[in-house]
PDB file of C-alpha atoms and ligand atoms in Angstrom:
ATOM      1  CA  MET A  19    -199.485 111.557 -90.356  1.00 64.00           C
ATOM      2  CA  PRO A  20    -203.221 112.104 -90.852  1.00 68.00           C
ATOM      3  CA  THR A  21    -205.111 110.273 -88.156  1.00 79.00           C
ATOM      4  CA  LYS A  22    -208.783 110.269 -89.080  1.00 90.00           C
ATOM      5  CA  PRO A  23    -209.640 107.177 -91.198  1.00 90.00           C
ATOM      6  CA  LEU A  24    -210.983 109.373 -93.998  1.00 93.00           C
ATOM      7  CA  ASP A  25    -207.866 111.541 -94.002  1.00 93.00           C
ATOM      8  CA  ARG A  26    -205.617 108.498 -93.997  1.00 94.00           C
ATOM      9  CA  LEU A  27    -207.467 106.993 -96.940  1.00 95.00           C
ATOM     10  CA  ILE A  28    -207.311 110.235 -98.891  1.00 94.00           C
ATOM     11  CA  PHE A  29    -203.620 110.516 -98.115  1.00 94.00           C
ATOM     12  CA  ALA A  30    -202.996 106.936 -99.263  1.00 94.00           C
ATOM     13  CA  GLN A  31    -204.924 107.619-102.462  1.00 95.00           C
ATOM     14  CA  GLY A  32    -202.935 110.753-103.193  1.00 95.00           C
ATOM     15  CA  GLY A  33    -205.967 112.946-102.643  1.00 94.00           C
ATOM     16  CA  LEU A  34    -207.857 111.235-105.452  1.00 94.00           C
ATOM     17  CA  CYS A  35    -211.199 109.500-105.549  1.00 94.00           C
ATOM     18  CA  PHE A  36    -210.657 105.727-105.418  1.00 94.00           C
ATOM     19  CA  PHE A  37    -212.950 105.131-108.391  1.00 92.00           C
ATOM     20  CA  CYS A  38    -212.503 108.013-110.820  1.00 89.00           C
ATOM     21  CA  LYS A  39    -209.008 109.162-109.814  1.00 89.00           C
ATOM     22  CA  GLU A  40    -210.119 112.777-109.816  1.00 89.00           C
ATOM     23  CA  PRO A  41    -209.079 115.077-106.977  1.00 91.00           C
ATOM     24  CA  LEU A  42    -211.546 114.820-104.126  1.00 91.00           C
ATOM     25  CA  PRO A  43    -212.860 118.291-103.365  1.00 86.00           C
ATOM     26  CA  LYS A  44    -213.373 119.303 -99.745  1.00 87.00           C
ATOM     27  CA  GLY A  45    -216.864 118.420 -98.641  1.00 90.00           C
ATOM     28  CA  GLU A  46    -217.243 115.779-101.371  1.00 89.00           C
ATOM     29  CA  GLU A  47    -215.071 113.120 -99.797  1.00 93.00           C
ATOM     30  CA  SER A  48    -216.578 110.191 -97.957  1.00 94.00           C
ATOM     31  CA  VAL A  49    -215.658 106.739 -96.717  1.00 95.00           C
ATOM     32  CA  GLU A  50    -217.034 103.910 -98.833  1.00 95.00           C
ATOM     33  CA  HIS A  51    -217.188 100.470 -97.232  1.00 95.00           C
ATOM     34  CA  LEU A  52    -216.377  97.944 -99.957  1.00 95.00           C
ATOM     35  CA  VAL A  53    -218.312  95.265 -98.129  1.00 95.00           C
ATOM     36  CA  ALA A  54    -221.177  97.433 -96.919  1.00 92.00           C
ATOM     37  CA  SER A  55    -221.716  97.731 -93.190  1.00 88.00           C
ATOM     38  CA  ALA A  56    -225.226  96.418 -93.831  1.00 87.00           C
ATOM     39  CA  ASN A  57    -223.622  93.260 -95.263  1.00 88.00           C
ATOM     40  CA  GLY A  58    -221.338  92.787 -92.293  1.00 91.00           C
ATOM     41  CA  GLY A  59    -218.393  94.808 -93.614  1.00 92.00           C
ATOM     42  CA  ASN A  60    -216.148  96.301 -90.950  1.00 93.00           C
ATOM     43  CA  SER A  61    -214.564  99.735 -90.767  1.00 92.00           C
ATOM     44  CA  ASN A  62    -210.953  98.589 -91.051  1.00 92.00           C
ATOM     45  CA  LEU A  63    -208.963 100.516 -93.605  1.00 91.00           C
ATOM     46  CA  GLU A  64    -208.681  97.363 -95.763  1.00 93.00           C
ATOM     47  CA  ASN A  65    -212.433  97.455 -96.278  1.00 96.00           C
ATOM     48  CA  CYS A  66    -212.642 101.186 -96.879  1.00 96.00           C
ATOM     49  CA  VAL A  67    -211.848 103.571 -99.688  1.00 96.00           C
ATOM     50  CA  ALA A  68    -212.301 107.317 -99.998  1.00 96.00           C
ATOM     51  CA  CYS A  69    -214.529 108.463-102.806  1.00 95.00           C
ATOM     52  CA  CYS A  70    -217.007 111.159-103.742  1.00 93.00           C
ATOM     53  CA  LYS A  71    -220.242 111.226-101.831  1.00 93.00           C
ATOM     54  CA  THR A  72    -222.120 110.738-105.079  1.00 90.00           C
ATOM     55  CA  VAL A  73    -220.414 107.450-105.884  1.00 91.00           C
ATOM     56  CA  ASN A  74    -220.772 106.380-102.282  1.00 93.00           C
ATOM     57  CA  ARG A  75    -224.508 107.004-102.426  1.00 92.00           C
ATOM     58  CA  LEU A  76    -224.717 105.231-105.764  1.00 90.00           C
ATOM     59  CA  LEU A  77    -222.977 102.115-104.483  1.00 93.00           C
ATOM     60  CA  GLY A  78    -224.937 102.321-101.259  1.00 87.00           C
ATOM     61  CA  SER A  79    -225.363  98.891 -99.761  1.00 85.00           C
ATOM     62  CA  MET A  80    -224.814  96.950-102.997  1.00 92.00           C
ATOM     63  CA  SER A  81    -223.025  93.657-102.618  1.00 94.00           C
ATOM     64  CA  LEU A  82    -219.364  93.556-103.553  1.00 93.00           C
ATOM     65  CA  LYS A  83    -220.346  91.691-106.706  1.00 94.00           C
ATOM     66  CA  GLU A  84    -222.731  94.443-107.758  1.00 94.00           C
ATOM     67  CA  LYS A  85    -220.077  97.057-107.092  1.00 94.00           C
ATOM     68  CA  PHE A  86    -217.630  95.154-109.284  1.00 93.00           C
ATOM     69  CA  GLN A  87    -220.283  95.138-111.942  1.00 92.00           C
ATOM     70  CA  VAL A  88    -220.678  98.920-111.714  1.00 91.00           C
ATOM     71  CA  VAL A  89    -216.933  99.469-111.921  1.00 91.00           C
ATOM     72  CA  LEU A  90    -216.422  96.987-114.758  1.00 92.00           C
ATOM     73  CA  ASN A  91    -219.340  98.453-116.673  1.00 90.00           C
ATOM     74  CA  GLN A  92    -217.378 101.708-116.959  1.00 88.00           C
ATOM     75  CA  ARG A  93    -214.900  99.899-119.209  1.00 86.00           C
ATOM     76  CA  GLY A  94    -211.823 101.569-117.842  1.00 83.00           C
ATOM     77  CA  GLU A  95    -213.195 105.091-117.845  1.00 85.00           C
ATOM     78  CA  PHE A  96    -214.874 105.812-114.589  1.00 85.00           C
ATOM     79  CA  ASN A  97    -216.497 109.184-115.081  1.00 84.00           C
ATOM     80  CA  CYS A  98    -217.614 110.221-111.666  1.00 82.00           C
ATOM     81  CA  PRO A  99    -221.302 111.006-111.604  1.00 80.00           C
ATOM     82  CA  ALA A 100    -220.351 113.772-109.184  1.00 76.00           C
ATOM     83  CA  ARG A 101    -218.501 115.503-111.992  1.00 71.00           C
ATOM     84  CA  THR A 102    -220.402 114.551-115.078  1.00 62.00           C
ATOM     85  CA  VAL A 103    -223.409 116.226-113.487  1.00 54.00           C
ATOM     86  CA  LYS A 104    -221.699 119.479-112.647  1.00 50.00           C
ATOM     87  CA  THR A 105    -218.757 120.320-114.845  1.00 50.00           C
ATOM     88  CA  GLY A 106    -217.649 117.154-116.561  1.00 49.00           C
ATOM     89  CA  PRO A 107    -217.696 116.676-120.308  1.00 53.00           C
ATOM     90  CA  ALA A 108    -220.958 115.504-121.771  1.00 53.00           C
ATOM     91  CA  PRO A 109    -221.284 111.739-121.568  1.00 54.00           C
ATOM     92  CA  LYS A 110    -220.146 110.149-124.799  1.00 58.00           C
ATOM     93  CA  THR A 111    -223.236 108.105-125.378  1.00 57.00           C
ATOM     94  CA  PRO A 112    -226.224 109.883-123.915  1.00 55.00           C
ATOM     95  CA  ALA A 113    -228.205 106.716-124.368  1.00 56.00           C
ATOM     96  CA  LYS A 114    -231.820 107.399-123.616  1.00 55.00           C
ATOM     97  CA  PRO A 115    -233.246 104.906-121.202  1.00 56.00           C
ATOM     98  CA  PRO A 116    -234.915 102.308-123.372  1.00 54.00           C
ATOM     99  CA  THR A 117    -238.661 102.557-123.289  1.00 56.00           C
ATOM    100  CA  ALA A 118    -241.470 100.467-124.590  1.00 56.00           C
ATOM    101  CA  ALA A 119    -242.287 103.240-127.045  1.00 67.00           C
ATOM    102  CA  GLN A 120    -239.190 102.520-129.121  1.00 79.00           C
ATOM    103  CA  THR A 121    -239.628 101.258-132.630  1.00 86.00           C
ATOM    104  CA  ARG A 122    -237.994  98.003-133.625  1.00 87.00           C
ATOM    105  CA  GLU A 123    -235.559 100.015-135.728  1.00 87.00           C
ATOM    106  CA  GLN A 124    -234.460 102.077-132.731  1.00 89.00           C
ATOM    107  CA  ARG A 125    -234.017  98.953-130.683  1.00 92.00           C
ATOM    108  CA  LEU A 126    -231.918  97.324-133.377  1.00 92.00           C
ATOM    109  CA  GLU A 127    -229.739 100.439-133.541  1.00 90.00           C
ATOM    110  CA  LEU A 128    -229.264 100.332-129.793  1.00 91.00           C
ATOM    111  CA  ILE A 129    -228.321  96.677-129.914  1.00 92.00           C
ATOM    112  CA  VAL A 130    -225.821  97.213-132.728  1.00 93.00           C
ATOM    113  CA  ALA A 131    -224.271 100.182-130.879  1.00 91.00           C
ATOM    114  CA  ASN A 132    -223.993  98.086-127.752  1.00 91.00           C
ATOM    115  CA  LEU A 133    -222.423  95.159-129.619  1.00 92.00           C
ATOM    116  CA  ARG A 134    -219.884  97.489-131.222  1.00 92.00           C
ATOM    117  CA  GLN A 135    -218.920  98.799-127.797  1.00 90.00           C
ATOM    118  CA  ARG A 136    -218.364  95.268-126.590  1.00 89.00           C
ATOM    119  CA  GLY A 137    -215.577  94.689-129.059  1.00 87.00           C
ATOM    120  CA  SER A 138    -214.386  91.120-128.768  1.00 85.00           C
ATOM    121  CA  ALA A 139    -216.496  90.541-125.645  1.00 88.00           C
ATOM    122  CA  ARG A 140    -219.609  89.917-127.690  1.00 93.00           C
ATOM    123  CA  PRO A 141    -221.898  87.027-126.867  1.00 93.00           C
ATOM    124  CA  ARG A 142    -220.810  83.912-128.678  1.00 91.00           C
ATOM    125  CA  THR A 143    -224.072  82.079-128.784  1.00 91.00           C
ATOM    126  CA  LEU A 144    -227.593  83.012-129.704  1.00 91.00           C
ATOM    127  CA  LYS A 145    -228.675  82.195-126.176  1.00 91.00           C
ATOM    128  CA  THR A 146    -226.261  84.614-124.521  1.00 92.00           C
ATOM    129  CA  LEU A 147    -226.984  87.267-127.135  1.00 93.00           C
ATOM    130  CA  ARG A 148    -230.641  86.874-126.302  1.00 94.00           C
ATOM    131  CA  SER A 149    -230.069  87.424-122.593  1.00 93.00           C
ATOM    132  CA  THR A 150    -227.697  90.306-123.355  1.00 93.00           C
ATOM    133  CA  ILE A 151    -230.440  91.978-125.349  1.00 92.00           C
ATOM    134  CA  ALA A 152    -232.995  91.240-122.650  1.00 93.00           C
ATOM    135  CA  ALA A 153    -230.703  92.874-120.083  1.00 91.00           C
ATOM    136  CA  LEU A 154    -230.055  95.841-122.388  1.00 90.00           C
ATOM    137  CA  PHE A 155    -233.739  96.643-122.302  1.00 90.00           C
ATOM    138  CA  GLY A 156    -234.055  96.091-118.586  1.00 87.00           C
ATOM    139  CA  LYS A 157    -235.849  92.775-119.175  1.00 86.00           C
ATOM    140  CA  THR A 158    -238.926  94.649-120.359  1.00 88.00           C
ATOM    141  CA  LEU A 159    -239.247  92.831-123.684  1.00 90.00           C
ATOM    142  CA  ALA A 160    -241.549  89.914-124.292  1.00 91.00           C
ATOM    143  CA  ASP A 161    -240.113  86.669-125.673  1.00 92.00           C
ATOM    144  CA  LYS A 162    -241.813  87.352-128.974  1.00 92.00           C
ATOM    145  CA  GLU A 163    -240.186  90.763-129.170  1.00 92.00           C
ATOM    146  CA  LEU A 164    -236.765  89.250-128.444  1.00 93.00           C
ATOM    147  CA  ASP A 165    -237.286  86.673-131.181  1.00 93.00           C
ATOM    148  CA  ALA A 166    -238.245  89.433-133.570  1.00 93.00           C
ATOM    149  CA  LEU A 167    -235.134  91.450-132.716  1.00 94.00           C
ATOM    150  CA  LEU A 168    -232.867  88.437-133.213  1.00 94.00           C
ATOM    151  CA  GLU A 169    -234.558  87.768-136.534  1.00 93.00           C
ATOM    152  CA  GLY A 170    -234.121  91.424-137.434  1.00 93.00           C
ATOM    153  CA  LEU A 171    -230.397  91.208-136.710  1.00 94.00           C
ATOM    154  CA  GLN A 172    -230.131  88.095-138.852  1.00 93.00           C
ATOM    155  CA  SER A 173    -232.050  89.445-141.793  1.00 92.00           C
ATOM    156  CA  ALA A 174    -229.962  92.640-141.668  1.00 91.00           C
ATOM    157  CA  GLY A 175    -226.851  90.447-141.837  1.00 93.00           C
ATOM    158  CA  THR A 176    -225.617  91.877-138.532  1.00 93.00           C
ATOM    159  CA  ILE A 177    -225.395  88.418-137.067  1.00 94.00           C
ATOM    160  CA  ALA A 178    -225.051  85.057-138.711  1.00 93.00           C
ATOM    161  CA  VAL A 179    -225.948  81.878-136.893  1.00 89.00           C
ATOM    162  CA  ASP A 180    -223.995  78.710-137.549  1.00 85.00           C
ATOM    163  CA  GLY A 181    -225.349  75.990-135.334  1.00 81.00           C
ATOM    164  CA  ALA A 182    -225.043  77.440-131.832  1.00 76.00           C
ATOM    165  CA  LYS A 183    -222.245  79.802-132.875  1.00 86.00           C
ATOM    166  CA  LEU A 184    -222.613  83.451-133.765  1.00 90.00           C
ATOM    167  CA  THR A 185    -220.631  85.624-136.096  1.00 92.00           C
ATOM    168  CA  TYR A 186    -220.973  89.377-136.352  1.00 93.00           C
ATOM    169  CA  ASP A 187    -220.816  91.853-139.166  1.00 91.00           C
ATOM    170  CA  LEU A 188    -221.228  95.221-137.446  1.00 89.00           C
TER     171      LEU A 188
HETATM  172 ZN1   ZN B 225    -215.076 110.099-107.871  1.00 57.72          ZN
END
């Protein structure tokens, strides 16, 4: 029976990274504390998983909630950054980080692409759509710009507003 905590974790995980389920190469494996040590997490096996160093660094001392967010944001396909950088397939949507230099058209395209990805998990009210869009652009947009984008979506028929309710035609 492997005795080092890291070895035990790797054994329990079948030699796979906890997050991406890819084999953990020698030298890449590391212990990730789910509740970070900095946040009072202990080193018991229940609080630890084995994963690639890259993911471990990425999660760093995020709160458990933030880590959940990262995992959930992958929508069931956790492509390890460790691998997508080196040998992995090209990311499916090489979305450029949104910048202020984008035209309104480009922003609208980004929003529509994002809404399509969300499937049935789209915002149901104008208010939540507005904050979704704000978050999509890293909260860099002015209120006026957000209004303009929402208007753009409406005039393109992408969204229809009925009272507080939203319907989509993507
Ligand atoms: Zn991994």
